Amino acid sequence: MQQVLIVDDNPSVCTALEILFNVHGMSTQVAHTPQAALEIIARGDVGAVVQDMNFQTDSTSGQEGAALFREIKRLDADLPVLLMTAWTSLETAVQLVKEGAADYLGKPWDDAKVVTTVKNMLRMRELGLENHRLRAQSARARNELQRHYDLCGLVYASEAMHRVVSLATSVARADAPVLITGPNGSGKEKLAEIVHANSPRKQQPFVKVNAGGLPDELLEAELFGAEIGAFTGATKRRIGRFEAADGGTLFLDEIGNLSQKGQMKLLRVLQTGEFERLGSTSTKKVNVRIVSATNANLRQMIAQGVFREDLLFRLNVIEIRIPPLRERSEDVLPLAETFLQAQVGPGRDPLRLGDEAMRALLGHDWPGNVRELQNRIQRATLLCQSGEVTPADLGLDDKAPASDGTVTPRDHPTSDAKPAAVGNNEEIEAERRSIIAAIETHGGVIARAAAELGLSRQALYRRMDRLGISLERQLKQS
């Protein structure tokens, strides 16, 4: 345990406090002047400070103590300080507590209260130092990861996300299929890019396809290609996504929304690596690594009979789960700063996040995850009238106006519109809020809302139906 520094110009007071703290197992140092106290603090052995507010016999203003306190905080902002005096005004003490003092006690003091307060301060100091140590260790680990792997510009600060990225880079060199799970907008596609960028296939194609947005009638042509005349309008040969990704990685997003027919066709090619273009009898064979992603609970879907268990076994050799943004609040401000700088761009006056905006960002639960954060920062860069972003610019001000009323999605379905969604209740509700927020943000224009969510219009409509989200007739169609 670190030492308690007693700062008082009265030797009798110092001796009494020394004895009190020593009896209760606390080591002490003594300084009779502010300058001596600062010199001791600079050596770094102090875990808590108990300081007087007046150091001259003819002074009762507390200004000397206030100046010492502020200098201590300048040297070590996290060092806990207990203020003690018989003369200083209550207003001065309250102001210093607002500035970060641990507590304020008058003289003569109550021994039990002083001992309890100082022990708590020392414990708080220990926890703070341990927190700093862990943060520094985490930062070193992140820097080490960035030196050895291509993280594709991913920004994070949380230990939870560090574990996710570490796992992704670890499995990247294996050629096994990877299933990435997590809520909408949490960064599943970015993680898939990291897996590809650190794999032996990194020089080969990385092909993305929204599997959940493919209608059955276009599924085969999109995934496997089509010959001329294979269907009406097929005037030239079409190369499918599997063929385009040969030698590289195929990212199948929204795999949980793939139809039963699509699941069956996908399973066959995953088992054999072989397929035929639509309208052809010639079998082709490809060497493709599959990385898939979903926000659905596939095991629950299997139990309900809407997803094939054998397909999950093919996709889920390695599973990586990305936690929602609300579970990794340490990432919010670094991401916001990065998005802010990217949005401002060259030739524009710089913007910064104000204190209230940062508090609003940290207080929001982020149903739309990283994608919602990026969109709110984009909104702020368009609306900010000064160099400092406010909660209102972000749309996180309680007094901000609601939407214009052209779209009124129901936040909760009525009894005759129960959602058929699968997954745990928290994930379903988060997805529902994310979709509703996107629709409201874009004034009911479904195409724009779908683009924000990374979906096709058809996929968004299917999700709205599955989640029990209905719109009024005024809803604009794109």
XYZ file of C-alpha atoms in Angstrom:
478
model
C 0.000 0.000 0.000
C 1.318 3.443 -0.897
C 2.005 6.124 1.675
C -0.291 8.839 3.015
C 1.174 12.330 2.676
C 0.187 14.670 5.531
C 0.573 18.348 4.635
C 0.161 20.773 7.544
C 2.264 23.614 8.975
C 1.369 22.558 12.535
C 3.768 19.815 13.790
C 1.285 18.696 16.448
C -1.388 18.030 13.840
C 1.092 16.073 11.710
C 2.203 13.961 14.671
C -1.374 13.172 15.699
C -2.316 12.090 12.178
C 0.887 10.080 11.771
C 0.167 8.110 14.936
C -3.467 7.576 13.934
C -2.597 6.258 10.467
C 0.354 4.135 11.686
C -1.827 2.450 14.308
C -4.200 1.433 11.501
C -1.412 0.027 9.331
C -0.879 2.987 6.993
C 2.586 4.326 6.199
C 2.997 8.120 6.225
C 5.146 11.011 5.061
C 4.973 14.581 6.331
C 5.386 17.957 4.635
C 5.036 21.297 6.427
C 4.915 23.477 3.297
C 3.215 23.241 -0.107
C 6.597 23.171 -1.878
C 7.828 20.248 0.241
C 4.570 18.393 -0.480
C 4.940 18.841 -4.231
C 8.520 17.561 -4.122
C 7.408 14.395 -2.314
C 4.516 13.844 -4.750
C 6.882 14.234 -7.698
C 8.823 11.184 -6.455
C 5.701 9.057 -6.980
C 5.436 7.297 -3.612
C 2.169 8.865 -2.504
C -1.169 7.059 -2.566
C -3.299 9.711 -0.824
C -2.911 13.274 0.459
C -4.385 14.783 3.624
C -3.775 18.516 3.390
C -4.477 21.607 5.387
C -5.963 24.666 3.665
C -3.908 27.399 5.388
C -0.145 27.485 5.860
C 0.396 30.876 7.432
C -0.699 31.845 10.930
C -2.483 34.990 9.786
C -4.359 33.338 6.895
C -7.829 31.760 6.971
C -8.874 32.257 3.332
C -7.909 28.789 2.169
C -6.346 30.189 -0.991
C -2.975 28.589 -0.256
C -4.644 25.208 0.175
C -6.674 25.671 -2.995
C -3.523 26.557 -4.937
C -1.733 23.474 -3.558
C -4.682 21.233 -4.390
C -4.787 22.462 -7.990
C -1.030 22.001 -8.377
C -1.327 18.431 -7.037
C -4.033 17.717 -9.593
C -1.835 19.177 -12.318
C 0.988 16.822 -11.337
C -1.213 13.762 -10.794
C -4.873 14.138 -11.719
C -5.827 10.783 -10.172
C -4.189 11.283 -6.763
C -6.989 11.416 -4.121
C -6.856 14.447 -1.791
C -8.648 14.948 1.540
C -9.038 18.599 2.601
C -8.919 19.443 6.338
C -9.187 22.835 8.053
C -10.953 24.670 10.835
C -11.226 27.994 9.032
C -11.823 27.720 5.308
C -15.308 28.597 4.092
C -17.674 25.830 3.094
C -18.045 27.396 -0.370
C -14.319 26.987 -1.052
C -14.367 23.365 0.088
C -17.424 22.544 -2.044
C -15.768 24.119 -5.083
C -12.636 22.012 -4.625
C -14.706 18.862 -4.205
C -16.335 19.711 -7.536
C -12.830 20.030 -8.990
C -11.926 16.544 -7.824
C -11.125 16.530 -4.115
C -12.049 13.211 -2.494
C -13.690 14.800 0.557
C -13.629 17.712 3.025
C -13.423 17.340 6.810
C -13.285 20.018 9.472
C -10.967 20.219 12.470
C -11.128 18.811 15.059
C -11.675 15.591 13.184
C -13.368 12.325 13.996
C -10.675 9.630 14.073
C -12.892 6.837 12.774
C -14.153 8.917 9.872
C -10.660 10.072 8.903
C -9.299 6.525 8.970
C -12.199 5.160 6.919
C -11.947 7.989 4.379
C -8.197 7.635 3.911
C -8.356 3.845 3.607
C -10.988 4.263 0.894
C -8.775 6.808 -0.849
C -5.813 4.420 -0.814
C -7.985 1.629 -2.171
C -9.301 3.952 -4.865
C -5.717 4.833 -5.758
C -4.747 1.173 -6.020
C -7.694 0.454 -8.270
C -6.867 3.480 -10.413
C -3.241 2.419 -10.817
C -4.330 -1.119 -11.667
C -6.771 0.258 -14.219
C -3.995 2.346 -15.784
C -1.749 -0.718 -15.859
C -4.396 -2.812 -17.569
C -5.139 -0.058 -20.079
C -1.449 0.308 -20.872
C -1.140 -3.454 -21.237
C -4.175 -3.503 -23.513
C -2.764 -0.647 -25.608
C 0.531 -2.499 -25.996
C -1.327 -5.630 -27.059
C -3.326 -3.635 -29.637
C -0.191 -2.023 -31.009
C 1.500 -5.408 -31.217
C -1.476 -6.814 -33.123
C -1.435 -3.872 -35.532
C 2.281 -4.363 -36.200
C 1.865 -7.991 -37.126
C -1.497 -8.024 -38.888
C -3.528 -6.004 -41.362
C -6.553 -4.761 -39.404
C -8.073 -3.021 -42.453
C -8.427 0.299 -40.628
C -10.490 -1.138 -37.767
C -10.701 1.240 -34.789
C -11.274 -0.122 -31.279
C -10.097 0.344 -27.698
C -12.059 -2.239 -25.701
C -10.674 -5.503 -24.404
C -13.796 -7.286 -25.688
C -13.095 -6.194 -29.262
C -9.398 -6.963 -28.868
C -10.288 -10.570 -28.093
C -12.483 -10.705 -31.185
C -9.789 -9.279 -33.468
C -7.123 -11.518 -31.938
C -9.256 -14.571 -32.659
C -9.922 -13.398 -36.226
C -6.215 -12.931 -36.975
C -5.389 -16.253 -35.307
C -7.798 -18.265 -37.457
C -7.115 -16.298 -40.632
C -4.251 -18.556 -41.737
C -6.365 -21.676 -41.409
C -8.474 -22.490 -44.431
C -11.509 -23.467 -42.372
C -14.913 -21.796 -42.818
C -15.637 -18.972 -40.366
C -19.058 -17.917 -39.081
C -19.237 -14.354 -37.734
C -22.209 -13.598 -35.496
C -23.402 -10.364 -33.972
C -26.135 -7.723 -34.267
C -26.701 -5.564 -37.328
C -24.158 -2.813 -37.819
C -21.603 -4.252 -35.398
C -18.823 -4.717 -37.967
C -19.196 -8.279 -39.249
C -18.151 -7.373 -42.795
C -15.060 -5.529 -41.522
C -14.075 -8.602 -39.512
C -14.513 -10.781 -42.611
C -12.146 -8.433 -44.461
C -9.588 -8.867 -41.663
C -9.830 -12.664 -41.916
C -9.217 -12.486 -45.678
C -6.463 -9.850 -45.451
C -4.418 -12.025 -43.088
C -4.956 -15.320 -44.873
C -2.811 -17.029 -47.538
C -5.574 -16.005 -49.978
C -5.100 -12.264 -49.396
C -3.830 -11.658 -52.945
C -6.878 -13.414 -54.384
C -10.444 -12.052 -54.725
C -12.594 -11.147 -51.742
C -16.165 -11.408 -53.034
C -19.144 -10.241 -50.983
C -22.741 -11.292 -51.456
C -25.846 -10.551 -49.399
C -27.170 -14.092 -49.263
C -30.346 -13.059 -47.451
C -31.217 -10.551 -50.175
C -31.220 -13.031 -53.050
C -34.678 -14.117 -54.267
C -34.922 -17.807 -55.121
C -35.385 -17.075 -58.835
C -32.057 -15.223 -58.988
C -30.132 -17.288 -56.452
C -28.550 -19.805 -58.843
C -27.571 -17.187 -61.413
C -26.089 -14.921 -58.767
C -24.094 -17.591 -56.960
C -23.222 -20.003 -59.780
C -23.604 -17.975 -62.984
C -25.746 -18.477 -66.067
C -25.278 -19.297 -69.725
C -26.732 -17.289 -72.606
C -30.456 -18.013 -72.902
C -30.662 -19.683 -69.489
C -33.567 -17.370 -68.651
C -35.425 -14.498 -70.232
C -33.056 -11.593 -70.728
C -29.875 -13.680 -70.372
C -28.129 -12.272 -73.446
C -24.591 -12.933 -72.266
C -22.778 -15.415 -70.098
C -22.820 -14.484 -66.422
C -20.049 -15.362 -63.983
C -21.385 -16.339 -60.554
C -19.964 -15.283 -57.193
C -18.404 -18.676 -56.475
C -16.532 -18.611 -59.757
C -15.483 -14.996 -59.243
C -14.079 -15.878 -55.803
C -12.093 -18.919 -57.037
C -8.821 -19.053 -55.108
C -9.991 -16.386 -52.672
C -12.688 -15.779 -50.082
C -16.461 -15.622 -50.513
C -18.264 -13.617 -47.833
C -21.887 -14.691 -47.437
C -23.644 -12.036 -45.390
C -27.075 -12.483 -43.791
C -26.805 -16.250 -44.154
C -29.632 -16.710 -41.646
C -32.104 -15.169 -44.105
C -31.306 -17.613 -46.907
C -34.363 -19.549 -48.063
C -34.686 -23.315 -47.634
C -34.106 -23.788 -51.345
C -31.052 -21.566 -51.199
C -29.704 -23.484 -48.198
C -29.979 -26.760 -50.072
C -28.138 -25.437 -53.136
C -25.438 -23.837 -51.000
C -24.900 -27.026 -49.017
C -24.190 -29.012 -52.175
C -21.472 -26.716 -53.427
C -19.906 -26.493 -49.944
C -19.745 -30.298 -49.753
C -18.195 -30.862 -53.181
C -16.867 -27.518 -54.387
C -18.718 -28.264 -57.618
C -21.612 -26.525 -59.375
C -23.119 -25.924 -62.801
C -23.949 -22.584 -64.307
C -27.648 -22.104 -64.844
C -28.460 -23.525 -68.286
C -25.278 -25.602 -68.468
C -24.531 -29.301 -67.947
C -20.818 -28.703 -67.519
C -19.611 -29.095 -63.925
C -17.167 -26.570 -62.556
C -15.018 -26.933 -59.455
C -13.736 -24.017 -57.374
C -11.426 -23.560 -54.400
C -13.130 -20.976 -52.191
C -12.907 -20.208 -48.493
C -16.304 -19.395 -47.015
C -16.746 -16.670 -44.412
C -20.385 -16.159 -43.475
C -22.195 -13.791 -41.133
C -25.559 -13.542 -39.433
C -27.354 -11.684 -36.675
C -29.763 -14.601 -36.163
C -29.556 -17.455 -33.671
C -28.991 -20.291 -36.125
C -29.266 -23.014 -33.490
C -32.688 -21.758 -32.499
C -33.630 -21.621 -36.186
C -32.555 -25.266 -36.505
C -34.797 -26.201 -33.572
C -37.676 -24.418 -35.312
C -36.966 -26.223 -38.573
C -36.109 -23.145 -40.640
C -32.337 -23.658 -40.983
C -30.456 -26.803 -41.965
C -28.262 -28.299 -39.256
C -25.893 -29.869 -41.803
C -25.371 -26.444 -43.403
C -24.487 -24.926 -40.029
C -21.876 -27.663 -39.515
C -20.322 -26.692 -42.855
C -20.292 -22.982 -42.060
C -19.479 -23.041 -38.366
C -16.079 -24.682 -38.083
C -14.927 -21.520 -36.297
C -17.394 -19.011 -34.824
C -16.494 -15.438 -33.928
C -19.047 -13.351 -32.040
C -18.892 -9.553 -32.201
C -20.471 -7.944 -29.131
C -22.915 -5.062 -29.639
C -21.520 -1.554 -29.216
C -23.397 -1.060 -25.945
C -21.231 -3.828 -24.430
C -17.973 -2.097 -25.424
C -18.478 1.553 -24.579
C -14.709 2.147 -24.655
C -14.959 1.974 -28.454
C -17.592 4.696 -28.821
C -15.432 7.830 -28.583
C -12.462 6.499 -30.633
C -14.881 5.455 -33.361
C -16.729 8.774 -33.193
C -13.478 10.745 -33.502
C -12.386 8.628 -36.453
C -15.714 9.044 -38.241
C -15.703 12.776 -37.499
C -12.290 13.288 -39.072
C -13.239 11.177 -42.077
C -16.471 13.126 -42.619
C -14.942 16.593 -42.323
C -12.334 16.003 -45.022
C -9.818 18.441 -46.499
C -10.706 22.100 -47.026
C -13.262 22.225 -44.206
C -12.935 23.735 -40.777
C -12.139 21.074 -38.166
C -14.862 19.883 -35.820
C -14.530 18.487 -32.335
C -16.870 16.678 -29.991
C -18.034 18.859 -27.113
C -18.193 17.510 -23.569
C -21.987 17.246 -23.693
C -21.805 15.431 -27.029
C -19.330 12.925 -25.603
C -21.563 12.323 -22.600
C -24.537 11.834 -24.920
C -22.589 9.373 -27.054
C -21.528 7.374 -24.010
C -25.063 7.438 -22.574
C -26.759 6.142 -25.734
C -27.467 2.387 -25.975
C -26.695 2.143 -29.752
C -29.388 -0.195 -31.073
C -27.894 0.311 -34.557
C -24.351 -0.298 -33.300
C -21.338 1.074 -35.216
C -23.395 1.832 -38.318
C -25.739 4.041 -36.283
C -22.772 5.832 -34.721
C -21.303 6.529 -38.146
C -24.618 7.877 -39.413
C -25.058 10.148 -36.394
C -21.568 11.570 -36.890
C -22.376 12.177 -40.555
C -25.547 13.975 -39.496
C -23.561 16.085 -37.038
C -21.069 17.227 -39.678
C -23.973 18.437 -41.818
C -25.863 20.214 -39.028
C -23.096 21.590 -36.808
C -23.066 25.394 -36.962
C -19.894 25.873 -34.942
C -16.638 24.064 -34.424
C -18.074 21.991 -31.561
C -20.521 19.131 -32.083
C -23.497 19.141 -29.688
C -26.000 16.424 -28.702
C -28.604 18.139 -30.890
C -26.276 17.864 -33.905
C -26.046 14.132 -33.225
C -29.797 13.746 -32.793
C -29.239 12.667 -29.187
C -30.843 15.707 -27.604
C -34.107 14.886 -25.807
C -35.480 18.186 -27.098
C -34.616 17.435 -30.713
C -37.702 17.443 -32.984
C -39.218 14.132 -33.962
C -39.646 13.000 -37.535
C -42.111 14.831 -39.765
C -44.775 12.162 -39.391
C -44.519 10.715 -42.895
C -43.563 7.365 -41.370
C -44.795 5.902 -38.120
C -43.372 2.447 -37.572
C -44.712 0.715 -34.511
C -41.982 0.070 -31.982
C -43.856 -2.971 -30.702
C -46.187 -5.125 -32.804
C -49.784 -5.476 -31.806
C -51.196 -8.819 -30.741
C -52.194 -9.659 -34.306
C -48.738 -8.886 -35.659
C -46.455 -11.041 -33.569
C -42.934 -11.226 -34.960
C -41.778 -14.499 -36.405
C -38.173 -13.556 -35.697
C -35.773 -16.016 -34.189
C -32.943 -15.243 -31.796
C -32.969 -14.131 -28.185
C -35.351 -11.340 -27.206
C -32.560 -8.805 -26.715
C -31.174 -9.352 -30.218
C -34.643 -9.217 -31.774
C -35.493 -5.953 -29.993
C -32.147 -4.431 -30.948
C -32.715 -5.338 -34.595
C -36.249 -3.925 -34.488
C -35.032 -0.618 -33.048
C -32.245 -0.425 -35.607
C -34.633 -0.867 -38.539
C -37.161 1.607 -37.155
C -34.419 4.192 -36.559
C -33.148 3.815 -40.137
C -36.633 4.206 -41.619
C -37.337 7.305 -39.541
C -33.944 8.822 -40.347
C -34.659 8.572 -44.077
C -38.241 9.809 -43.883
C -39.760 6.486 -44.867
C -37.715 6.015 -48.053
C -37.155 2.273 -47.923
C -34.306 2.183 -50.464
C -32.241 4.625 -48.400
C -33.037 2.875 -45.130
C -32.046 -0.454 -46.695
C -28.767 1.024 -47.956
C -27.956 2.315 -44.468
C -28.626 -1.134 -43.010
C -26.636 -2.880 -45.721
C -29.706 -4.694 -47.094
C -31.628 -4.875 -50.331
C -35.152 -3.441 -50.334
C -36.589 -6.958 -50.543
C -34.509 -8.127 -47.598
C -35.592 -5.120 -45.538
C -39.261 -5.750 -46.314
C -38.847 -9.402 -45.298
C -37.231 -8.381 -42.010
C -39.945 -5.837 -41.293
C -42.542 -8.544 -41.816
C -40.597 -11.041 -39.698
C -40.162 -8.533 -36.856
C -43.742 -7.300 -36.907
C -42.844 -3.749 -38.019
C -45.716 -2.102 -39.910
C -45.880 1.312 -41.553
C -48.750 3.680 -42.090
C -50.072 4.194 -45.637
C -48.238 7.506 -45.881
C -44.975 5.557 -46.112
C -43.046 6.725 -49.144
C -42.089 4.027 -51.631
C -38.825 4.358 -53.490
